[in-house]
Coordinates of C-alpha atoms and ligand atoms in Angstrom, one line a residue:
X1 CA 56.7 -3.5 -61.2
X2 CA 53.4 -3.5 -59.2
X3 CA 51.4 -0.2 -58.7
X4 CA 48.4 -0.1 -56.5
X5 CA 46.9 3.4 -56.6
X6 CA 43.5 4.1 -54.7
X7 CA 42.4 0.5 -53.4
X8 CA 39.3 0.2 -51.5
X9 CA 37.6 -2.7 -50.0
X10 CA 35.0 -3.4 -47.6
X11 CA 33.2 -6.1 -46.4
X12 CA 30.2 -5.0 -44.9
X13 CA 31.0 -2.1 -43.0
X14 CA 34.3 -3.2 -42.4
X15 CA 37.1 -1.3 -44.7
X16 CA 39.7 -3.3 -45.1
X17 CA 41.8 -1.7 -47.4
X18 CA 40.9 2.1 -47.0
X19 CA 42.2 4.1 -50.2
X20 CA 46.1 2.4 -50.4
X21 CA 48.6 3.1 -53.0
X22 CA 51.5 1.6 -52.8
X23 CA 54.6 0.9 -55.5
X24 CA 56.5 -2.3 -55.1
X25 CA 59.8 -2.1 -56.9
X26 CA 61.2 -4.8 -59.4
X27 CA 63.6 -7.8 -57.9
X28 CA 63.3 -6.3 -54.2
X29 CA 61.6 -7.8 -51.3
X30 CA 58.6 -6.1 -49.8
X31 CA 57.8 -6.6 -46.2
X32 CA 53.8 -6.0 -45.4
X33 CA 53.4 -5.8 -41.9
X34 CA 50.5 -5.2 -39.6
X35 CA 48.2 -6.6 -36.6
X36 CA 46.1 -9.3 -37.4
X37 CA 42.8 -8.0 -39.3
X38 CA 44.9 -4.7 -40.8
X39 CA 43.9 -5.5 -44.3
X40 CA 47.2 -7.6 -45.8
X41 CA 46.2 -10.5 -47.2
X42 CA 43.1 -9.0 -48.5
X43 CA 45.5 -7.3 -50.2
X44 CA 47.2 -9.3 -51.6
X45 CA 44.4 -11.2 -53.1
X46 CA 43.0 -8.2 -54.2
X47 CA 46.6 -8.5 -56.9
X48 CA 46.0 -12.2 -57.1
X49 CA 42.3 -11.9 -58.3
X50 CA 40.8 -13.4 -55.3
X51 CA 38.4 -10.5 -55.1
X52 CA 37.8 -7.6 -56.5
X53 CA 38.3 -3.5 -55.2
X54 CA 35.4 -1.8 -55.0
X55 CA 37.2 1.3 -56.1
X56 CA 41.2 1.8 -57.3
X57 CA 43.4 0.7 -60.4
X58 CA 46.3 -2.4 -60.8
X59 CA 49.5 -0.9 -62.9
X60 CA 52.2 -3.7 -63.7
X61 CA 55.4 -2.2 -65.2
X62 CA 52.9 0.8 -65.5
X63 CA 49.8 -1.1 -67.6
X64 CA 46.9 -0.8 -66.1
X65 CA 45.5 -4.6 -65.5
X66 CA 42.0 -5.8 -64.6
X67 CA 42.4 -9.3 -62.7
X68 CA 39.6 -10.4 -61.9
X69 CA 41.1 -13.9 -61.0
X70 CA 43.6 -16.2 -60.0
X71 CA 44.4 -17.4 -63.9
X72 CA 44.5 -13.9 -65.0
X73 CA 47.2 -13.2 -62.3
X74 CA 48.8 -16.1 -63.4
X75 CA 49.2 -14.7 -67.1
X76 CA 50.4 -11.7 -65.4
X77 CA 53.1 -13.5 -64.2
X78 CA 51.6 -13.1 -60.4
X79 CA 51.9 -16.3 -57.7
X80 CA 50.7 -16.4 -53.7
X81 CA 51.5 -19.0 -51.2
X82 CA 48.6 -18.1 -49.2
X83 CA 48.2 -18.7 -45.5
X84 CA 45.6 -20.8 -45.4
X85 CA 46.6 -23.8 -48.2
X86 CA 45.0 -24.4 -51.2
X87 CA 45.4 -27.8 -51.8
X88 CA 43.3 -30.9 -52.0
X89 CA 43.8 -33.7 -49.0
X90 CA 43.2 -36.7 -51.2
X91 CA 45.1 -35.7 -54.3
X92 CA 49.3 -36.5 -54.1
X93 CA 51.7 -33.3 -53.9
X94 CA 52.9 -34.2 -57.4
X95 CA 48.9 -33.8 -58.7
X96 CA 48.3 -30.5 -56.3
X97 CA 51.4 -28.8 -58.0
X98 CA 50.2 -29.7 -61.4
X99 CA 46.2 -29.0 -61.3
X100 CA 45.1 -26.9 -63.3
X101 CA 48.4 -26.9 -65.6
X102 CA 48.2 -30.8 -66.2
X103 CA 49.5 -31.9 -70.1
X104 CA 47.4 -34.8 -71.0
X105 CA 48.2 -37.3 -73.9
X106 CA 45.6 -39.1 -75.5
X107 CA 43.5 -37.8 -72.9
X108 CA 44.9 -39.3 -70.5
X109 CA 47.2 -37.0 -67.2
X110 CA 50.4 -37.3 -68.3
X111 CA 52.2 -36.7 -65.1
X112 CA 56.3 -37.7 -66.8
X113 CA 57.5 -33.9 -67.6
X114 CA 55.8 -33.0 -65.0
X115 CA 57.4 -34.9 -62.4
X116 CA 61.0 -34.3 -63.7
X117 CA 60.4 -30.8 -63.6
X118 CA 58.8 -30.6 -59.8
X119 CA 61.6 -32.1 -59.1
X120 CA 64.2 -29.9 -60.0
X121 CA 62.0 -27.8 -58.5
X122 CA 62.7 -29.3 -55.1
X123 CA 66.4 -29.8 -55.9
X124 CA 66.7 -26.7 -57.0
X125 CA 65.9 -25.1 -53.9
X126 CA 66.4 -27.5 -51.2
X127 CA 62.0 -28.1 -50.8
X128 CA 62.1 -31.8 -49.6
X129 CA 59.1 -33.4 -50.7
X130 CA 57.5 -36.8 -51.3
X131 CA 55.8 -36.4 -54.7
X132 CA 53.8 -39.4 -54.4
X133 CA 52.4 -38.6 -51.2
X134 CA 48.3 -37.4 -50.4
X135 CA 48.5 -34.1 -49.0
X136 CA 46.4 -35.2 -45.5
X137 CA 49.4 -36.6 -44.6
X138 CA 51.6 -33.6 -45.0
X139 CA 53.0 -32.2 -41.7
X140 CA 51.5 -28.7 -41.9
X141 CA 55.2 -27.7 -43.1
X142 CA 55.4 -29.7 -45.3
X143 CA 51.9 -28.5 -47.1
X144 CA 53.4 -25.0 -47.2
X145 CA 56.6 -26.4 -49.4
X146 CA 54.0 -28.3 -51.5
X147 CA 52.0 -24.5 -51.7
X148 CA 55.6 -22.9 -52.7
X149 CA 56.0 -25.2 -55.3
X150 CA 53.1 -25.4 -56.7
X151 CA 54.1 -21.2 -57.3
X152 CA 57.1 -22.0 -58.9
X153 CA 55.9 -24.2 -60.9
X154 CA 53.5 -21.8 -63.1
X155 CA 57.1 -19.8 -63.6
X156 CA 55.7 -16.7 -61.5
X157 CA 57.9 -13.4 -61.7
X158 CA 56.1 -12.4 -59.3
X159 CA 55.4 -14.1 -55.2
X160 CA 53.0 -12.8 -52.7
X161 CA 53.9 -14.6 -49.5
X162 CA 51.5 -14.6 -46.9
X163 CA 52.8 -15.5 -44.0
X164 CA 55.0 -18.5 -45.4
X165 CA 56.6 -18.9 -41.9
X166 CA 54.2 -19.2 -39.2
X167 CA 54.4 -22.9 -39.8
X168 CA 58.0 -23.8 -40.4
X169 CA 61.0 -24.4 -38.2
X170 CA 64.1 -22.4 -37.9
X171 CA 66.4 -24.7 -39.5
X172 CA 63.2 -23.8 -42.5
X173 CA 62.8 -20.6 -42.5
X174 CA 66.4 -19.9 -42.4
X175 CA 66.8 -22.2 -45.6
X176 CA 63.6 -20.4 -47.2
X177 CA 64.8 -16.6 -46.6
X178 CA 67.9 -17.4 -48.6
X179 CA 65.8 -18.8 -51.3
X180 CA 63.7 -16.0 -51.1
X181 CA 66.9 -13.9 -52.0
X182 CA 67.7 -16.2 -54.4
X183 CA 64.7 -15.3 -56.2
X184 CA 65.5 -11.4 -55.5
X185 CA 68.9 -11.9 -57.2
X186 CA 67.2 -13.5 -60.1
X187 CA 64.7 -10.7 -61.1
X188 CA 62.0 -11.7 -59.1
X189 CA 60.1 -9.6 -57.3
X190 CA 58.5 -10.3 -54.0
X191 CA 56.0 -9.8 -51.4
X192 CA 56.5 -11.0 -48.1
X193 CA 53.3 -10.9 -45.2
X194 CA 55.2 -11.8 -41.9
X195 CA 54.9 -11.3 -38.4
X196 CA 58.6 -12.3 -37.5
X197 CA 60.2 -8.5 -37.7
X198 CA 63.6 -10.4 -37.8
X199 CA 62.5 -12.1 -41.2
X200 CA 62.1 -8.0 -42.2
X201 CA 65.1 -7.1 -41.0
X202 CA 66.3 -10.8 -42.7
X203 CA 65.9 -10.5 -46.4
X204 CA 64.2 -7.1 -46.9
X205 CA 64.2 -3.9 -48.9
X206 CA 61.3 -1.7 -47.8
X207 CA 58.5 -2.4 -45.4
X208 CA 54.9 -1.6 -45.8
X209 CA 53.0 -1.2 -42.5
X210 CA 49.0 -1.2 -42.8
X211 CA 47.3 -0.2 -39.8
X212 CA 43.4 -1.1 -40.0
X213 CA 42.9 -1.3 -43.5
X214 CA 45.0 1.9 -43.8
X215 CA 48.7 2.3 -45.0
X216 CA 50.5 4.2 -42.2
X217 CA 54.0 4.3 -44.2
X218 CA 56.3 2.5 -46.1
X219 CA 60.3 2.7 -44.7
X220 CA 63.6 1.7 -45.5
X221 CA 64.3 -1.3 -43.4
X222 CA 68.2 -0.3 -43.1
X223 CA 67.2 2.2 -41.7
X224 CA 64.4 1.5 -39.4
X225 CA 64.8 -0.6 -36.0
X226 CA 62.9 -3.1 -35.3
X227 CA 61.2 -1.7 -32.7
X228 CA 60.5 0.9 -34.5
X229 CA 58.7 -0.7 -37.3
X230 CA 56.6 -3.1 -34.2
X231 CA 55.5 0.7 -32.8
X232 CA 54.3 1.8 -36.6
X233 CA 52.5 -1.5 -36.7
X234 CA 50.7 -1.4 -33.2
X235 CA 51.0 2.5 -32.5
X236 CA 51.9 2.5 -29.3
X237 CA 54.8 1.0 -26.6
X238 CA 55.3 -2.9 -26.3
X239 CA 57.4 -4.5 -23.9
X240 CA 59.1 -8.1 -25.3
X241 CA 59.7 -9.5 -21.6
X242 CA 58.1 -11.4 -19.5
X243 CA 57.8 -11.3 -15.8
X244 CA 57.0 -14.9 -15.1
X245 CA 57.1 -15.6 -11.2
X246 CA 59.2 -18.3 -9.6
X247 CA 56.8 -21.2 -8.1
X248 CA 56.4 -24.4 -6.2
X249 CA 54.2 -26.9 -8.7
X250 CA 51.7 -29.2 -7.4
X251 CA 50.2 -32.3 -8.0
X252 CA 50.7 -33.9 -11.8
X253 CA 48.2 -32.8 -13.5
X254 CA 48.6 -34.6 -16.9
X255 CA 51.2 -38.6 -16.8
X256 CA 52.2 -39.7 -20.5
X257 CA 53.5 -43.7 -19.5
X258 CA 55.2 -45.2 -22.0
X259 CA 52.8 -43.9 -25.2
X260 CA 53.7 -45.8 -28.2
X261 CA 52.7 -44.1 -31.8
X262 CA 53.6 -47.1 -34.8
X263 CA 51.4 -47.7 -38.0
X264 CA 52.1 -51.8 -38.4
X265 CA 55.6 -52.7 -39.4
X266 CA 56.8 -49.1 -39.5
X267 CA 59.2 -47.4 -37.9
X268 CA 57.3 -46.1 -34.5
X269 CA 57.2 -42.1 -34.9
X270 CA 56.5 -42.0 -30.6
X271 CA 58.5 -44.3 -29.3
X272 CA 57.9 -45.4 -25.4
X273 CA 57.4 -41.9 -24.1
X274 CA 56.5 -40.6 -20.3
X275 CA 56.8 -37.6 -18.9
X276 CA 54.1 -35.6 -16.9
X277 CA 53.0 -32.0 -16.4
X278 CA 52.1 -30.7 -12.9
X279 CA 49.8 -27.9 -11.9
X280 CA 51.1 -24.8 -11.8
X281 CA 53.9 -25.4 -14.9
X282 CA 54.5 -25.0 -18.4
X283 CA 56.3 -27.9 -20.1
X284 CA 57.6 -27.1 -23.5
X285 CA 58.4 -29.6 -25.9
X286 CA 61.1 -28.4 -28.8
X287 CA 61.6 -30.0 -31.9
X288 CA 61.7 -29.7 -35.6
X289 CA 58.8 -30.3 -37.5
X290 CA 58.0 -33.8 -38.1
X291 CA 59.9 -35.6 -34.7
X292 CA 56.4 -37.1 -33.6
X293 CA 55.2 -34.0 -32.2
X294 CA 52.5 -33.8 -34.2
X295 CA 51.2 -37.4 -33.4
X296 CA 52.1 -37.6 -29.2
X297 CA 49.8 -34.4 -28.8
X298 CA 47.1 -35.7 -30.9
X299 CA 46.8 -38.9 -28.7
X300 CA 46.9 -37.2 -25.3
X301 CA 44.2 -34.8 -27.1
X302 CA 41.9 -37.7 -28.4
X303 CA 42.4 -37.2 -32.6
X304 CA 44.7 -40.4 -32.7
X305 CA 44.4 -43.1 -30.9
X306 CA 47.6 -45.1 -28.9
X307 CA 49.2 -47.9 -30.4
X308 CA 49.9 -48.6 -27.2
X309 CA 51.0 -47.0 -23.7
X310 CA 48.9 -44.5 -21.3
X311 CA 47.8 -41.3 -20.4
X312 CA 46.0 -40.3 -17.0
X313 CA 44.4 -36.9 -17.2
X314 CA 43.8 -36.3 -13.2
X315 CA 44.7 -40.0 -12.3
X316 CA 41.6 -41.0 -14.4
X317 CA 42.6 -43.1 -17.3
X318 CA 42.1 -41.5 -20.6
X319 CA 43.9 -43.4 -23.2
X320 CA 40.7 -44.0 -25.0
X321 CA 38.5 -42.1 -23.7
X322 CA 36.0 -40.1 -26.5
X323 CA 37.6 -36.0 -27.0
X324 CA 34.4 -34.7 -25.5
X325 CA 35.3 -37.0 -21.9
X326 CA 38.4 -35.5 -21.9
X327 CA 37.4 -32.4 -22.2
X328 CA 34.8 -32.4 -19.7
X329 CA 37.7 -33.9 -17.6
X330 CA 39.4 -31.2 -18.0
X331 CA 41.5 -30.7 -20.8
X332 CA 41.4 -27.4 -22.9
X333 CA 43.4 -27.6 -26.4
X334 CA 44.5 -25.4 -28.7
X335 CA 45.5 -27.3 -32.0
X336 CA 48.1 -27.3 -34.4
X337 CA 45.3 -26.9 -37.4
X338 CA 43.1 -24.3 -36.4
X339 CA 41.0 -24.4 -39.0
X340 CA 40.4 -28.5 -39.1
X341 CA 40.9 -28.8 -35.8
X342 CA 39.8 -26.2 -34.0
X343 CA 36.5 -24.1 -35.3
X344 CA 33.6 -25.1 -37.7
X345 CA 34.8 -22.3 -40.3
X346 CA 30.6 -22.3 -41.4
X347 CA 29.4 -21.6 -38.3
X348 CA 29.5 -17.9 -36.5
X349 CA 32.0 -16.7 -34.2
X350 CA 29.4 -17.3 -31.3
X351 CA 28.9 -20.9 -32.1
X352 CA 32.6 -21.5 -32.5
X353 CA 33.1 -20.1 -28.7
X354 CA 30.6 -22.4 -27.3
X355 CA 31.8 -25.9 -28.7
X356 CA 32.9 -27.3 -26.0
X357 CA 30.0 -26.6 -24.1
X358 CA 27.0 -25.6 -26.6
X359 CA 25.1 -28.7 -24.8
X360 CA 25.4 -28.1 -21.6
X361 CA 23.7 -25.0 -19.6
X362 CA 23.2 -22.1 -19.9
X363 CA 23.3 -23.2 -23.6
X364 CA 21.5 -25.8 -24.2
X365 CA 18.2 -26.0 -21.9
X366 CA 15.3 -28.7 -22.5
X367 CA 17.1 -30.0 -25.3
X368 CA 17.2 -26.8 -27.8
X369 CA 20.1 -24.4 -27.7
X370 CA 19.4 -21.1 -25.9
X371 CA 20.7 -18.0 -28.7
X372 CA 20.8 -15.7 -26.2
X373 CA 22.8 -17.1 -23.6
X374 CA 25.2 -18.5 -26.7
X375 CA 24.8 -14.9 -28.3
X376 CA 25.5 -12.6 -25.0
X377 CA 28.3 -15.3 -23.6
X378 CA 29.8 -14.7 -27.4
X379 CA 29.7 -10.5 -26.5
X380 CA 31.1 -11.0 -23.0
X381 CA 34.8 -13.4 -24.7
X382 CA 35.3 -11.0 -28.1
X383 CA 35.2 -7.8 -25.4
X384 CA 37.7 -9.8 -23.2
X385 CA 40.3 -10.9 -26.1
X386 CA 39.9 -8.7 -28.6
X387 CA 38.1 -10.7 -31.4
X388 CA 38.0 -8.7 -34.2
X389 CA 35.6 -9.5 -37.0
X390 CA 34.1 -7.7 -39.8
X391 CA 30.4 -8.4 -38.7
X392 CA 31.2 -9.2 -35.0
X393 CA 29.6 -12.3 -33.5
X394 CA 27.4 -12.9 -36.0
X395 CA 30.9 -13.3 -38.4
X396 CA 31.2 -17.0 -40.0
X397 CA 35.0 -18.5 -39.0
X398 CA 35.4 -18.4 -41.9
X399 CA 35.8 -14.9 -43.0
X400 CA 37.9 -14.1 -40.0
X401 CA 41.6 -13.5 -39.8
X402 CA 44.3 -16.0 -40.0
X403 CA 45.0 -14.1 -36.4
X404 CA 41.1 -13.8 -35.1
X405 CA 40.7 -17.3 -35.7
X406 CA 43.3 -18.0 -33.6
X407 CA 42.0 -15.4 -31.1
X408 CA 38.6 -16.9 -30.8
X409 CA 39.9 -20.2 -30.3
X410 CA 42.5 -19.5 -27.5
X411 CA 39.2 -17.8 -26.1
X412 CA 36.9 -20.8 -26.0
X413 CA 39.6 -22.9 -24.2
X414 CA 40.9 -20.3 -21.7
X415 CA 37.2 -19.6 -20.6
X416 CA 36.3 -22.9 -20.3
X417 CA 36.5 -24.7 -16.9
X418 CA 39.9 -27.3 -17.4
X419 CA 43.1 -27.7 -15.5
X420 CA 45.0 -28.8 -18.4
X421 CA 46.0 -26.3 -21.2
X422 CA 47.4 -28.2 -24.5
X423 CA 48.6 -25.6 -26.4
X424 CA 50.4 -26.5 -30.2
X425 CA 51.7 -23.3 -31.8
X426 CA 49.3 -21.0 -29.9
X427 CA 50.8 -17.8 -31.9
X428 CA 51.2 -19.1 -35.4
X429 CA 50.5 -16.3 -37.3
X430 CA 49.6 -14.0 -34.6
X431 CA 50.8 -10.1 -34.5
X432 CA 53.1 -9.3 -31.8
X433 CA 50.1 -7.4 -29.6
X434 CA 48.5 -10.6 -30.5
X435 CA 51.5 -13.3 -29.7
X436 CA 52.2 -11.0 -26.2
X437 CA 48.8 -10.9 -25.1
X438 CA 48.2 -14.7 -25.7
X439 CA 51.9 -15.6 -24.0
X440 CA 50.5 -13.7 -21.3
X441 CA 47.1 -16.0 -21.1
X442 CA 49.2 -18.9 -21.0
X443 CA 52.2 -17.2 -18.1
X444 CA 48.8 -16.8 -16.3
X445 CA 47.2 -20.5 -16.5
X446 CA 49.9 -21.6 -15.4
X447 CA 50.1 -18.8 -12.6
X448 CA 46.4 -19.6 -11.6
X449 CA 47.5 -23.3 -11.0
X450 CA 46.7 -24.8 -14.8
X451 CA 49.5 -27.6 -16.3
X452 CA 50.1 -25.9 -19.4
X453 CA 51.6 -28.0 -22.3
X454 CA 53.1 -26.2 -25.1
X455 CA 54.4 -27.6 -28.3
X456 CA 56.1 -24.9 -30.8
X457 CA 58.6 -25.4 -33.2
X458 CA 58.7 -22.2 -32.2
X459 CA 62.2 -22.0 -29.9
X460 CA 61.8 -18.8 -28.8
X461 CA 58.3 -19.2 -28.0
X462 CA 59.8 -22.4 -26.0
X463 CA 62.4 -20.4 -23.9
X464 CA 60.7 -17.5 -23.0
X465 CA 58.1 -19.1 -21.4
X466 CA 58.7 -22.9 -20.6
X467 CA 59.6 -24.0 -16.8
X468 CA 61.1 -27.3 -18.6
X469 CA 61.8 -28.2 -21.6
X470 CA 62.1 -31.7 -23.3
X471 CA 63.4 -31.9 -26.4
X472 CA 62.1 -34.9 -28.3
X473 CA 63.5 -36.0 -31.4
X474 CA 62.4 -38.7 -34.1
X475 CA 59.8 -39.9 -31.5
X476 CA 61.6 -39.7 -28.4
X477 CA 62.8 -37.6 -25.7
X478 CA 66.4 -36.8 -25.8
X479 CA 66.9 -34.0 -23.5
X480 CA 65.2 -31.7 -20.5
X481 CA 66.0 -28.7 -19.6
X482 CA 65.4 -26.7 -15.9
X483 CA 64.0 -23.1 -16.6
X484 CA 66.9 -20.7 -17.8
X485 CA 69.8 -23.6 -18.5
X486 CA 69.6 -24.0 -22.1
X487 CA 70.0 -21.8 -24.8
X488 CA 69.4 -21.7 -28.4
X489 CA 72.2 -23.4 -29.7
X490 CA 72.5 -25.7 -27.4
X491 CA 69.1 -27.2 -28.2
X492 CA 69.4 -26.5 -31.4
X493 CA 71.7 -29.7 -31.2
X494 CA 69.5 -31.8 -29.5
X495 CA 66.6 -31.2 -31.8
X496 CA 69.1 -32.2 -34.8
X497 CA 69.8 -35.1 -33.1
X498 CA 73.0 -34.4 -32.8
X499 CA 73.6 -34.2 -29.0
X500 CA 72.1 -36.3 -26.7
X501 CA 71.6 -37.6 -23.0
X502 CA 68.5 -37.3 -20.9
X503 CA 69.4 -36.3 -17.5
X504 CA 66.6 -37.4 -15.6
X505 CA 64.3 -39.0 -17.7
X506 CA 61.2 -39.6 -15.8
Ligands
ATP1 N1 35.5 -12.5 -47.4 C1 35.5 -12.2 -46.0 N2 34.5 -11.9 -45.7 C2 34.3 -10.4 -44.4 N3 35.0 -10.2 -43.8 C3 36.7 -10.5 -44.2 C4 36.6 -11.2 -45.3 N4 37.9 -11.6 -46.1 C5 38.2 -10.6 -45.0 N5 37.4 -10.1 -44.2 C6 37.9 -8.8 -43.0 O1 38.8 -7.7 -43.2 C7 39.8 -7.9 -42.0 C8 40.9 -7.7 -42.8 O2 41.5 -9.1 -43.1 P1 42.7 -9.5 -44.0 O3 42.4 -11.7 -43.9 O4 42.7 -8.5 -44.8 O5 43.6 -9.0 -42.7 P2 45.2 -9.7 -42.0 O6 45.9 -8.5 -42.2 O7 45.6 -10.6 -43.1 O8 45.4 -10.0 -40.8 P3 46.1 -11.4 -40.4 O9 47.1 -11.2 -39.2 O10 45.7 -12.1 -39.2 O11 46.4 -12.5 -41.3 C9 39.4 -8.5 -41.4 O12 39.0 -7.9 -40.4 C10 38.5 -9.8 -42.0 O13 37.7 -10.4 -41.3
MG2 MG1 46.3 -12.3 -43.3

């Protein structure tokens, strides 16, 4: 179906794709695996016409094609769900889906036909969406669904998914995997970029492994273990087990009392929540996306104003504090939406690394930024956290690969003075090596006496790291578990609201 021949793409001195030749068969699910920055998104962006290869050819059905832009790609039946969504925040779901493919009547936008078609797609593939909601009000997972429907709406035959499950809840992932299989069975050809080896095992026929721009190998998924794939990808042996020593917790660092978030006349999204996080523990909040965890964290970190209740950080009431004050008072934050709340995309990496303390010495002196101090400091963090990008500290955050953007945020937040770390989906989109690294950072935080609040849709992450787990359902905590007292199945029942019973809620 697709043949890539000798594709090379450079950004400045960096070779993002180095002489890659790869064929993808009709109606197969072909996985692309590789570390952050290996060149997966670049390669697929070339196929989708977002980038032009410096050299090399693309054949579709044995025919040489020129794909100069996404419209060319669309005409050739190629669709792509991007790693970072390309949606218009102020438009509705429906408007986003049809954008560029609008029907008009007498010069006016006609949505009736489009709405019907979109509703059919949503129903066929169980993709739940409120078509009239604005994108900016949607959870990240719902935005992902919009991207998928947008592609299906264009009748694409070759579907490229760039880390589609990074933002989905376990149930949604299962659903999507079924959808992918259906697509393949109905003759569509699928490229699936993912860092999750179990997904590759579940659905993919073949898997191509990239490392630093080079295609290492294409393997049959049936005949290769996940461990083998992982090791080909990172080029060394890896260990998935963590050693988390037992330790006593210290004082309460974060205390949340009777916290509520409610829009007038609507159901409370966070409904009288109480909990605390102590020094030296990782408290995990598990829950299916959309159960209030986003609003809860946003109130704690200052992105959203609480309706009522109290938030104490190191015994100080911060319920109404501005964000900078919370940061100065000891809060670090790895936000859910890294591009929107974690980075200034058009600043370079070095400047992004001092966003929390550029106004303090040594980065600021006599009202001026000290560039040398900023760049020297960034050298240290880039080295220590192994942040990779084309132009090092001078790279714009926008140009960095998703995983490396996340590493930059983590570097900044871990390194600044703090005793509370609020980590929301901290390993979303990270490769296996980087995931283990971030987990180790959070464990170190805990071992060093920091309080860690971990919010994640990934149950394995919660189970692996948390000393204590709270399950949130419809804005309330419905279950609390000590380490090793909960199985994934049991947590799942609480997360789905089937079981309830908070034994010792505080
Ligand atoms: N527009 C750009 N300008 C400069 N460098 C870029 C650009 N796009 C990508 N790069 C660089 O090319 C390399 C490959 O990036 P790419 O996004 O393809 O990686 P990836 O395999 O998709 O990684 P991830 O798993 O983190 O998404 C990275 O080093 C990245 O910084
Ligand atoms: Mg990518």
